[in-house]
Amino acid sequence: MKKLIFACAALLIFLNACKKDEYYRDGGLADPNFKGNMLQYLQAKTVPFDTVAKIVKLAGLESTFSNEDFTFFAPDDEVIKKTIGTIRTDGLNNFLFYSGKDTVKTLDQISPVIWRRYLQRYMFKGVNRLKDYQQIDFDVRSVYPGGLYYSLAGNISNIGVTYATANNIKYIGYRQLNLTYIPDASKPNDNWYINKVSSSDIKPTNGVVHALAYNDIVGGAFFGFNRNDFFSDVYFSGLAPSDPSK
């Protein structure tokens, strides 16, 4: 009788282990599909993409995000909030205030051309999931370099997958997608802005979304990655009058 009980227990443990194993195959059992287009996905996820959805509209990219297939590395609202900032924080409004310029009160004061230009730094042709990108090891890039890609803004970024260490064995652990902005195409190995992805392979009816991890960004915690570019463009373009109703 005891042998029968032990046998049944062992079988249950084995079956339970098999079920758990399924979660480690091809991204697991979590359903990545969203029943709506990319813009509807951003609008539905008010935290953390409500402001990003507004910027899509301000940039005149509603049709693109609703109908076209592309890969979007989505920054979150905290990046926008930090970028605009206040006169007391290290953001755009601090820069404008101490430059003797009006500060930003509503997002529509910034030119649609600027919103479009910088939003497109996160947009890439094709529908690419984590499995479609090469391995990158930031410590030995000569061996595992990731891959170079042109964004829709025309800049070059490196996109690659890191393979974590598990049980002291390299590259057998979890995999994480990374988007790295390269500020100078003539020096593709210098001054990288590394952005890790928190959730990959989200699949609306068009394209694919990879959500960036705001709290795990090296140098790129500003909208468009390089804050000096964004601040300068806003400074020289000027601001439209704010809408008091907003």
PDB file of C-alpha atoms in Angstrom:
ATOM      1  CA  MET A   1       0.000   0.000   0.000  1.00  0.00           C
ATOM      2  CA  LYS A   2       2.807   2.396   0.930  1.00  0.00           C
ATOM      3  CA  LYS A   3       4.516   1.667  -2.391  1.00  0.00           C
ATOM      4  CA  LEU A   4       1.306   2.520  -4.225  1.00  0.00           C
ATOM      5  CA  ILE A   5       1.000   5.828  -2.342  1.00  0.00           C
ATOM      6  CA  PHE A   6       4.626   6.737  -3.097  1.00  0.00           C
ATOM      7  CA  ALA A   7       4.142   5.806  -6.753  1.00  0.00           C
ATOM      8  CA  CYS A   8       1.046   8.011  -7.039  1.00  0.00           C
ATOM      9  CA  ALA A   9       2.824  10.903  -5.334  1.00  0.00           C
ATOM     10  CA  ALA A  10       5.795  10.575  -7.652  1.00  0.00           C
ATOM     11  CA  LEU A  11       3.484  10.545 -10.662  1.00  0.00           C
ATOM     12  CA  LEU A  12       1.716  13.705  -9.473  1.00  0.00           C
ATOM     13  CA  ILE A  13       5.034  15.486  -8.950  1.00  0.00           C
ATOM     14  CA  PHE A  14       6.185  14.436 -12.415  1.00  0.00           C
ATOM     15  CA  LEU A  15       2.973  15.612 -14.085  1.00  0.00           C
ATOM     16  CA  ASN A  16       3.096  18.911 -12.192  1.00  0.00           C
ATOM     17  CA  ALA A  17       6.714  19.427 -13.296  1.00  0.00           C
ATOM     18  CA  CYS A  18       5.729  18.775 -16.898  1.00  0.00           C
ATOM     19  CA  LYS A  19       2.992  21.400 -16.665  1.00  0.00           C
ATOM     20  CA  LYS A  20       5.481  23.919 -15.256  1.00  0.00           C
ATOM     21  CA  ASP A  21       7.914  23.127 -18.044  1.00  0.00           C
ATOM     22  CA  GLU A  22       5.323  24.258 -20.576  1.00  0.00           C
ATOM     23  CA  TYR A  23       5.720  27.798 -19.292  1.00  0.00           C
ATOM     24  CA  TYR A  24       9.347  27.834 -20.407  1.00  0.00           C
ATOM     25  CA  ARG A  25       8.706  26.907 -24.027  1.00  0.00           C
ATOM     26  CA  ASP A  26       8.415  29.558 -26.740  1.00  0.00           C
ATOM     27  CA  GLY A  27       7.503  32.346 -24.370  1.00  0.00           C
ATOM     28  CA  GLY A  28       5.161  30.312 -22.190  1.00  0.00           C
ATOM     29  CA  LEU A  29       1.411  29.913 -21.975  1.00  0.00           C
ATOM     30  CA  ALA A  30       0.550  33.560 -21.347  1.00  0.00           C
ATOM     31  CA  ASP A  31      -1.558  34.853 -24.224  1.00  0.00           C
ATOM     32  CA  PRO A  32       0.395  37.678 -25.917  1.00  0.00           C
ATOM     33  CA  ASN A  33      -2.474  38.610 -28.238  1.00  0.00           C
ATOM     34  CA  PHE A  34      -4.499  41.784 -27.798  1.00  0.00           C
ATOM     35  CA  LYS A  35      -7.884  42.032 -29.504  1.00  0.00           C
ATOM     36  CA  GLY A  36      -7.374  45.453 -30.977  1.00  0.00           C
ATOM     37  CA  ASN A  37      -4.815  47.460 -32.902  1.00  0.00           C
ATOM     38  CA  MET A  38      -1.629  48.948 -31.469  1.00  0.00           C
ATOM     39  CA  LEU A  39      -3.165  52.336 -30.680  1.00  0.00           C
ATOM     40  CA  GLN A  40      -6.096  50.660 -28.932  1.00  0.00           C
ATOM     41  CA  TYR A  41      -3.631  48.637 -26.888  1.00  0.00           C
ATOM     42  CA  LEU A  42      -1.845  51.799 -25.708  1.00  0.00           C
ATOM     43  CA  GLN A  43      -5.169  53.443 -24.905  1.00  0.00           C
ATOM     44  CA  ALA A  44      -6.400  50.385 -23.015  1.00  0.00           C
ATOM     45  CA  LYS A  45      -3.258  50.285 -20.861  1.00  0.00           C
ATOM     46  CA  THR A  46      -3.773  53.683 -19.242  1.00  0.00           C
ATOM     47  CA  VAL A  47      -0.989  52.705 -16.884  1.00  0.00           C
ATOM     48  CA  PRO A  48       1.659  53.005 -18.216  1.00  0.00           C
ATOM     49  CA  PHE A  49       0.825  54.199 -21.759  1.00  0.00           C
ATOM     50  CA  ASP A  50      -1.917  56.837 -21.516  1.00  0.00           C
ATOM     51  CA  THR A  51       0.441  59.746 -22.280  1.00  0.00           C
ATOM     52  CA  VAL A  52       2.223  57.786 -25.014  1.00  0.00           C
ATOM     53  CA  ALA A  53      -1.147  57.236 -26.721  1.00  0.00           C
ATOM     54  CA  LYS A  54      -1.752  61.013 -26.621  1.00  0.00           C
ATOM     55  CA  ILE A  55       1.649  61.635 -28.205  1.00  0.00           C
ATOM     56  CA  VAL A  56       0.808  59.199 -31.014  1.00  0.00           C
ATOM     57  CA  LYS A  57      -2.175  61.427 -31.832  1.00  0.00           C
ATOM     58  CA  LEU A  58      -0.210  64.669 -31.449  1.00  0.00           C
ATOM     59  CA  ALA A  59       2.412  63.255 -33.826  1.00  0.00           C
ATOM     60  CA  GLY A  60      -0.234  62.516 -36.467  1.00  0.00           C
ATOM     61  CA  LEU A  61       0.548  58.792 -36.353  1.00  0.00           C
ATOM     62  CA  GLU A  62      -2.914  57.473 -35.472  1.00  0.00           C
ATOM     63  CA  SER A  63      -3.331  55.759 -38.840  1.00  0.00           C
ATOM     64  CA  THR A  64       0.119  54.155 -38.615  1.00  0.00           C
ATOM     65  CA  PHE A  65      -0.521  52.780 -35.119  1.00  0.00           C
ATOM     66  CA  SER A  66      -3.999  51.605 -36.125  1.00  0.00           C
ATOM     67  CA  ASN A  67      -3.316  49.972 -39.481  1.00  0.00           C
ATOM     68  CA  GLU A  68       0.351  49.367 -40.297  1.00  0.00           C
ATOM     69  CA  ASP A  69       2.555  46.465 -39.243  1.00  0.00           C
ATOM     70  CA  PHE A  70       5.785  47.474 -37.487  1.00  0.00           C
ATOM     71  CA  THR A  71       7.737  46.828 -34.292  1.00  0.00           C
ATOM     72  CA  PHE A  72       7.308  49.360 -31.491  1.00  0.00           C
ATOM     73  CA  PHE A  73       9.548  49.573 -28.440  1.00  0.00           C
ATOM     74  CA  ALA A  74       7.130  51.442 -26.204  1.00  0.00           C
ATOM     75  CA  PRO A  75       8.448  53.999 -23.701  1.00  0.00           C
ATOM     76  CA  ASP A  76       6.126  54.555 -20.757  1.00  0.00           C
ATOM     77  CA  ASP A  77       4.477  57.640 -19.325  1.00  0.00           C
ATOM     78  CA  GLU A  78       7.197  58.071 -16.692  1.00  0.00           C
ATOM     79  CA  VAL A  79       9.732  58.762 -19.440  1.00  0.00           C
ATOM     80  CA  ILE A  80       7.516  61.547 -20.811  1.00  0.00           C
ATOM     81  CA  LYS A  81       6.941  62.944 -17.315  1.00  0.00           C
ATOM     82  CA  LYS A  82      10.669  63.019 -16.547  1.00  0.00           C
ATOM     83  CA  THR A  83      11.481  64.550 -19.953  1.00  0.00           C
ATOM     84  CA  ILE A  84       9.066  67.466 -19.528  1.00  0.00           C
ATOM     85  CA  GLY A  85       9.852  67.836 -15.824  1.00  0.00           C
ATOM     86  CA  THR A  86       9.420  71.057 -13.833  1.00  0.00           C
ATOM     87  CA  ILE A  87      11.561  74.145 -13.355  1.00  0.00           C
ATOM     88  CA  ARG A  88      13.061  72.428 -10.293  1.00  0.00           C
ATOM     89  CA  THR A  89      13.853  69.078 -11.910  1.00  0.00           C
ATOM     90  CA  ASP A  90      16.304  67.992 -14.558  1.00  0.00           C
ATOM     91  CA  GLY A  91      13.906  68.192 -17.496  1.00  0.00           C
ATOM     92  CA  LEU A  92      12.808  70.316 -20.433  1.00  0.00           C
ATOM     93  CA  ASN A  93      10.982  72.912 -18.335  1.00  0.00           C
ATOM     94  CA  ASN A  94      14.065  73.473 -16.206  1.00  0.00           C
ATOM     95  CA  PHE A  95      16.111  73.975 -19.379  1.00  0.00           C
ATOM     96  CA  LEU A  96      13.555  76.367 -20.920  1.00  0.00           C
ATOM     97  CA  PHE A  97      13.068  78.362 -17.715  1.00  0.00           C
ATOM     98  CA  TYR A  98      16.770  79.045 -17.245  1.00  0.00           C
ATOM     99  CA  SER A  99      17.090  79.835 -20.953  1.00  0.00           C
ATOM    100  CA  GLY A 100      14.498  82.594 -20.575  1.00  0.00           C
ATOM    101  CA  LYS A 101      11.817  80.718 -22.534  1.00  0.00           C
ATOM    102  CA  ASP A 102       8.206  79.844 -21.758  1.00  0.00           C
ATOM    103  CA  THR A 103       7.752  76.426 -20.175  1.00  0.00           C
ATOM    104  CA  VAL A 104       5.527  73.568 -21.354  1.00  0.00           C
ATOM    105  CA  LYS A 105       2.079  73.483 -19.761  1.00  0.00           C
ATOM    106  CA  THR A 106       0.337  71.119 -22.184  1.00  0.00           C
ATOM    107  CA  LEU A 107       1.839  68.550 -24.538  1.00  0.00           C
ATOM    108  CA  ASP A 108       0.189  70.101 -27.592  1.00  0.00           C
ATOM    109  CA  GLN A 109       2.442  73.143 -27.231  1.00  0.00           C
ATOM    110  CA  ILE A 110       5.291  71.060 -28.650  1.00  0.00           C
ATOM    111  CA  SER A 111       5.367  70.809 -32.445  1.00  0.00           C
ATOM    112  CA  PRO A 112       3.794  67.665 -33.960  1.00  0.00           C
ATOM    113  CA  VAL A 113       6.931  67.408 -36.117  1.00  0.00           C
ATOM    114  CA  ILE A 114       9.057  66.994 -32.993  1.00  0.00           C
ATOM    115  CA  TRP A 115       6.733  64.437 -31.407  1.00  0.00           C
ATOM    116  CA  ARG A 116       6.756  62.461 -34.646  1.00  0.00           C
ATOM    117  CA  ARG A 117      10.517  62.623 -35.110  1.00  0.00           C
ATOM    118  CA  TYR A 118      11.294  61.308 -31.635  1.00  0.00           C
ATOM    119  CA  LEU A 119       8.478  58.766 -31.435  1.00  0.00           C
ATOM    120  CA  GLN A 120       9.801  57.202 -34.637  1.00  0.00           C
ATOM    121  CA  ARG A 121      13.084  56.462 -32.851  1.00  0.00           C
ATOM    122  CA  TYR A 122      11.153  53.663 -31.143  1.00  0.00           C
ATOM    123  CA  MET A 123       9.563  52.332 -34.348  1.00  0.00           C
ATOM    124  CA  PHE A 124      11.109  49.760 -36.693  1.00  0.00           C
ATOM    125  CA  LYS A 125      10.059  48.135 -39.958  1.00  0.00           C
ATOM    126  CA  GLY A 126       8.860  44.557 -39.857  1.00  0.00           C
ATOM    127  CA  VAL A 127       7.196  42.495 -37.148  1.00  0.00           C
ATOM    128  CA  ASN A 128       9.993  41.142 -34.976  1.00  0.00           C
ATOM    129  CA  ARG A 129       9.645  39.152 -31.775  1.00  0.00           C
ATOM    130  CA  LEU A 130      12.368  38.366 -29.258  1.00  0.00           C
ATOM    131  CA  LYS A 131      13.243  35.156 -31.113  1.00  0.00           C
ATOM    132  CA  ASP A 132      13.996  37.154 -34.268  1.00  0.00           C
ATOM    133  CA  TYR A 133      16.909  39.065 -32.736  1.00  0.00           C
ATOM    134  CA  GLN A 134      20.534  38.020 -32.250  1.00  0.00           C
ATOM    135  CA  GLN A 135      22.218  37.460 -28.900  1.00  0.00           C
ATOM    136  CA  ILE A 136      24.117  40.308 -27.289  1.00  0.00           C
ATOM    137  CA  ASP A 137      26.542  40.204 -24.363  1.00  0.00           C
ATOM    138  CA  PHE A 138      27.448  43.749 -23.310  1.00  0.00           C
ATOM    139  CA  ASP A 139      30.680  42.477 -21.778  1.00  0.00           C
ATOM    140  CA  VAL A 140      31.880  40.689 -24.923  1.00  0.00           C
ATOM    141  CA  ARG A 141      30.213  42.478 -27.797  1.00  0.00           C
ATOM    142  CA  SER A 142      32.882  41.232 -30.192  1.00  0.00           C
ATOM    143  CA  VAL A 143      31.498  37.722 -29.714  1.00  0.00           C
ATOM    144  CA  TYR A 144      27.778  38.417 -29.235  1.00  0.00           C
ATOM    145  CA  PRO A 145      27.140  41.816 -30.864  1.00  0.00           C
ATOM    146  CA  GLY A 146      23.370  41.900 -31.294  1.00  0.00           C
ATOM    147  CA  GLY A 147      22.284  43.561 -34.536  1.00  0.00           C
ATOM    148  CA  LEU A 148      22.079  47.055 -36.019  1.00  0.00           C
ATOM    149  CA  TYR A 149      18.722  48.384 -37.208  1.00  0.00           C
ATOM    150  CA  TYR A 150      17.462  51.633 -38.695  1.00  0.00           C
ATOM    151  CA  SER A 151      14.482  53.129 -36.902  1.00  0.00           C
ATOM    152  CA  LEU A 152      11.760  54.919 -38.843  1.00  0.00           C
ATOM    153  CA  ALA A 153      13.412  58.155 -37.695  1.00  0.00           C
ATOM    154  CA  GLY A 154      16.542  57.141 -39.604  1.00  0.00           C
ATOM    155  CA  ASN A 155      18.860  56.654 -36.632  1.00  0.00           C
ATOM    156  CA  ILE A 156      20.738  53.435 -35.921  1.00  0.00           C
ATOM    157  CA  SER A 157      19.982  51.292 -32.882  1.00  0.00           C
ATOM    158  CA  ASN A 158      21.362  48.013 -31.644  1.00  0.00           C
ATOM    159  CA  ILE A 159      18.755  45.394 -30.768  1.00  0.00           C
ATOM    160  CA  GLY A 160      19.801  42.178 -29.091  1.00  0.00           C
ATOM    161  CA  VAL A 161      18.880  39.512 -26.557  1.00  0.00           C
ATOM    162  CA  THR A 162      20.869  38.901 -23.380  1.00  0.00           C
ATOM    163  CA  TYR A 163      21.063  35.340 -22.040  1.00  0.00           C
ATOM    164  CA  ALA A 164      21.275  35.236 -18.247  1.00  0.00           C
ATOM    165  CA  THR A 165      23.448  32.996 -16.098  1.00  0.00           C
ATOM    166  CA  ALA A 166      21.744  30.196 -14.172  1.00  0.00           C
ATOM    167  CA  ASN A 167      23.370  27.791 -11.700  1.00  0.00           C
ATOM    168  CA  ASN A 168      26.694  29.483 -12.486  1.00  0.00           C
ATOM    169  CA  ILE A 169      26.386  28.480 -16.141  1.00  0.00           C
ATOM    170  CA  LYS A 170      26.437  31.316 -18.670  1.00  0.00           C
ATOM    171  CA  TYR A 171      23.689  31.777 -21.242  1.00  0.00           C
ATOM    172  CA  ILE A 172      21.241  29.119 -19.999  1.00  0.00           C
ATOM    173  CA  GLY A 173      19.043  31.476 -17.979  1.00  0.00           C
ATOM    174  CA  TYR A 174      16.161  33.746 -18.944  1.00  0.00           C
ATOM    175  CA  ARG A 175      16.358  35.876 -22.063  1.00  0.00           C
ATOM    176  CA  GLN A 176      15.793  39.627 -22.162  1.00  0.00           C
ATOM    177  CA  LEU A 177      15.408  41.902 -25.156  1.00  0.00           C
ATOM    178  CA  ASN A 178      17.352  45.192 -25.235  1.00  0.00           C
ATOM    179  CA  LEU A 179      17.026  48.314 -27.377  1.00  0.00           C
ATOM    180  CA  THR A 180      20.151  50.479 -27.493  1.00  0.00           C
ATOM    181  CA  TYR A 181      20.132  53.942 -29.020  1.00  0.00           C
ATOM    182  CA  ILE A 182      23.382  54.880 -30.794  1.00  0.00           C
ATOM    183  CA  PRO A 183      23.798  58.675 -30.955  1.00  0.00           C
ATOM    184  CA  ASP A 184      26.571  58.769 -33.577  1.00  0.00           C
ATOM    185  CA  ALA A 185      26.365  56.385 -36.541  1.00  0.00           C
ATOM    186  CA  SER A 186      30.030  57.066 -37.351  1.00  0.00           C
ATOM    187  CA  LYS A 187      30.937  55.658 -33.914  1.00  0.00           C
ATOM    188  CA  PRO A 188      28.541  52.718 -33.533  1.00  0.00           C
ATOM    189  CA  ASN A 189      30.290  51.320 -30.448  1.00  0.00           C
ATOM    190  CA  ASP A 190      30.351  54.508 -28.372  1.00  0.00           C
ATOM    191  CA  ASN A 191      28.027  56.241 -25.891  1.00  0.00           C
ATOM    192  CA  TRP A 192      25.238  53.683 -25.904  1.00  0.00           C
ATOM    193  CA  TYR A 193      21.838  54.385 -24.328  1.00  0.00           C
ATOM    194  CA  ILE A 194      20.749  50.904 -23.218  1.00  0.00           C
ATOM    195  CA  ASN A 195      17.048  50.225 -22.622  1.00  0.00           C
ATOM    196  CA  LYS A 196      15.924  46.822 -21.329  1.00  0.00           C
ATOM    197  CA  VAL A 197      12.520  45.440 -22.262  1.00  0.00           C
ATOM    198  CA  SER A 198      10.163  44.541 -19.416  1.00  0.00           C
ATOM    199  CA  SER A 199       7.497  42.782 -21.517  1.00  0.00           C
ATOM    200  CA  SER A 200       8.185  41.494 -25.016  1.00  0.00           C
ATOM    201  CA  ASP A 201       6.136  40.041 -27.867  1.00  0.00           C
ATOM    202  CA  ILE A 202       2.834  41.792 -27.128  1.00  0.00           C
ATOM    203  CA  LYS A 203       0.735  41.195 -30.256  1.00  0.00           C
ATOM    204  CA  PRO A 204      -2.104  43.524 -31.191  1.00  0.00           C
ATOM    205  CA  THR A 205      -3.841  43.004 -34.550  1.00  0.00           C
ATOM    206  CA  ASN A 206      -1.075  44.983 -36.270  1.00  0.00           C
ATOM    207  CA  GLY A 207       2.611  44.835 -35.472  1.00  0.00           C
ATOM    208  CA  VAL A 208       4.226  43.890 -32.184  1.00  0.00           C
ATOM    209  CA  VAL A 209       4.941  45.875 -28.998  1.00  0.00           C
ATOM    210  CA  HIS A 210       7.921  45.506 -26.675  1.00  0.00           C
ATOM    211  CA  ALA A 211       7.420  47.533 -23.474  1.00  0.00           C
ATOM    212  CA  LEU A 212      10.577  49.230 -22.199  1.00  0.00           C
ATOM    213  CA  ALA A 213      11.516  49.023 -18.523  1.00  0.00           C
ATOM    214  CA  TYR A 214      11.680  52.593 -17.204  1.00  0.00           C
ATOM    215  CA  ASN A 215      13.529  51.621 -14.031  1.00  0.00           C
ATOM    216  CA  ASP A 216      16.251  49.745 -15.890  1.00  0.00           C
ATOM    217  CA  ILE A 217      17.615  52.247 -18.393  1.00  0.00           C
ATOM    218  CA  VAL A 218      21.262  53.217 -18.837  1.00  0.00           C
ATOM    219  CA  GLY A 219      21.438  56.863 -19.926  1.00  0.00           C
ATOM    220  CA  GLY A 220      18.214  56.805 -21.919  1.00  0.00           C
ATOM    221  CA  ALA A 221      15.521  57.718 -19.392  1.00  0.00           C
ATOM    222  CA  PHE A 222      14.366  60.630 -21.557  1.00  0.00           C
ATOM    223  CA  PHE A 223      11.987  60.649 -24.482  1.00  0.00           C
ATOM    224  CA  GLY A 224      14.011  60.063 -27.636  1.00  0.00           C
ATOM    225  CA  PHE A 225      16.896  58.737 -25.491  1.00  0.00           C
ATOM    226  CA  ASN A 226      19.177  61.765 -25.925  1.00  0.00           C
ATOM    227  CA  ARG A 227      17.641  64.646 -23.966  1.00  0.00           C
ATOM    228  CA  ASN A 228      19.949  67.254 -25.520  1.00  0.00           C
ATOM    229  CA  ASP A 229      18.527  66.548 -28.976  1.00  0.00           C
ATOM    230  CA  PHE A 230      14.932  66.844 -27.778  1.00  0.00           C
ATOM    231  CA  PHE A 231      15.530  69.940 -25.630  1.00  0.00           C
ATOM    232  CA  SER A 232      17.364  71.703 -28.471  1.00  0.00           C
ATOM    233  CA  ASP A 233      14.633  70.983 -31.028  1.00  0.00           C
ATOM    234  CA  VAL A 234      11.917  72.297 -28.713  1.00  0.00           C
ATOM    235  CA  TYR A 235      13.999  75.359 -27.849  1.00  0.00           C
ATOM    236  CA  PHE A 236      14.571  76.388 -31.469  1.00  0.00           C
ATOM    237  CA  SER A 237      11.064  75.539 -32.708  1.00  0.00           C
ATOM    238  CA  GLY A 238       9.346  77.475 -29.932  1.00  0.00           C
ATOM    239  CA  LEU A 239       6.115  76.577 -28.176  1.00  0.00           C
ATOM    240  CA  ALA A 240       2.557  77.063 -29.327  1.00  0.00           C
ATOM    241  CA  PRO A 241       0.279  78.940 -26.879  1.00  0.00           C
ATOM    242  CA  SER A 242      -1.145  76.641 -24.227  1.00  0.00           C
ATOM    243  CA  ASP A 243      -4.831  75.716 -24.349  1.00  0.00           C
ATOM    244  CA  PRO A 244      -6.377  76.944 -21.066  1.00  0.00           C
ATOM    245  CA  SER A 245      -9.154  74.330 -21.371  1.00  0.00           C
ATOM    246  CA  LYS A 246      -6.636  71.475 -20.927  1.00  0.00           C
TER     247      LYS A 246
END
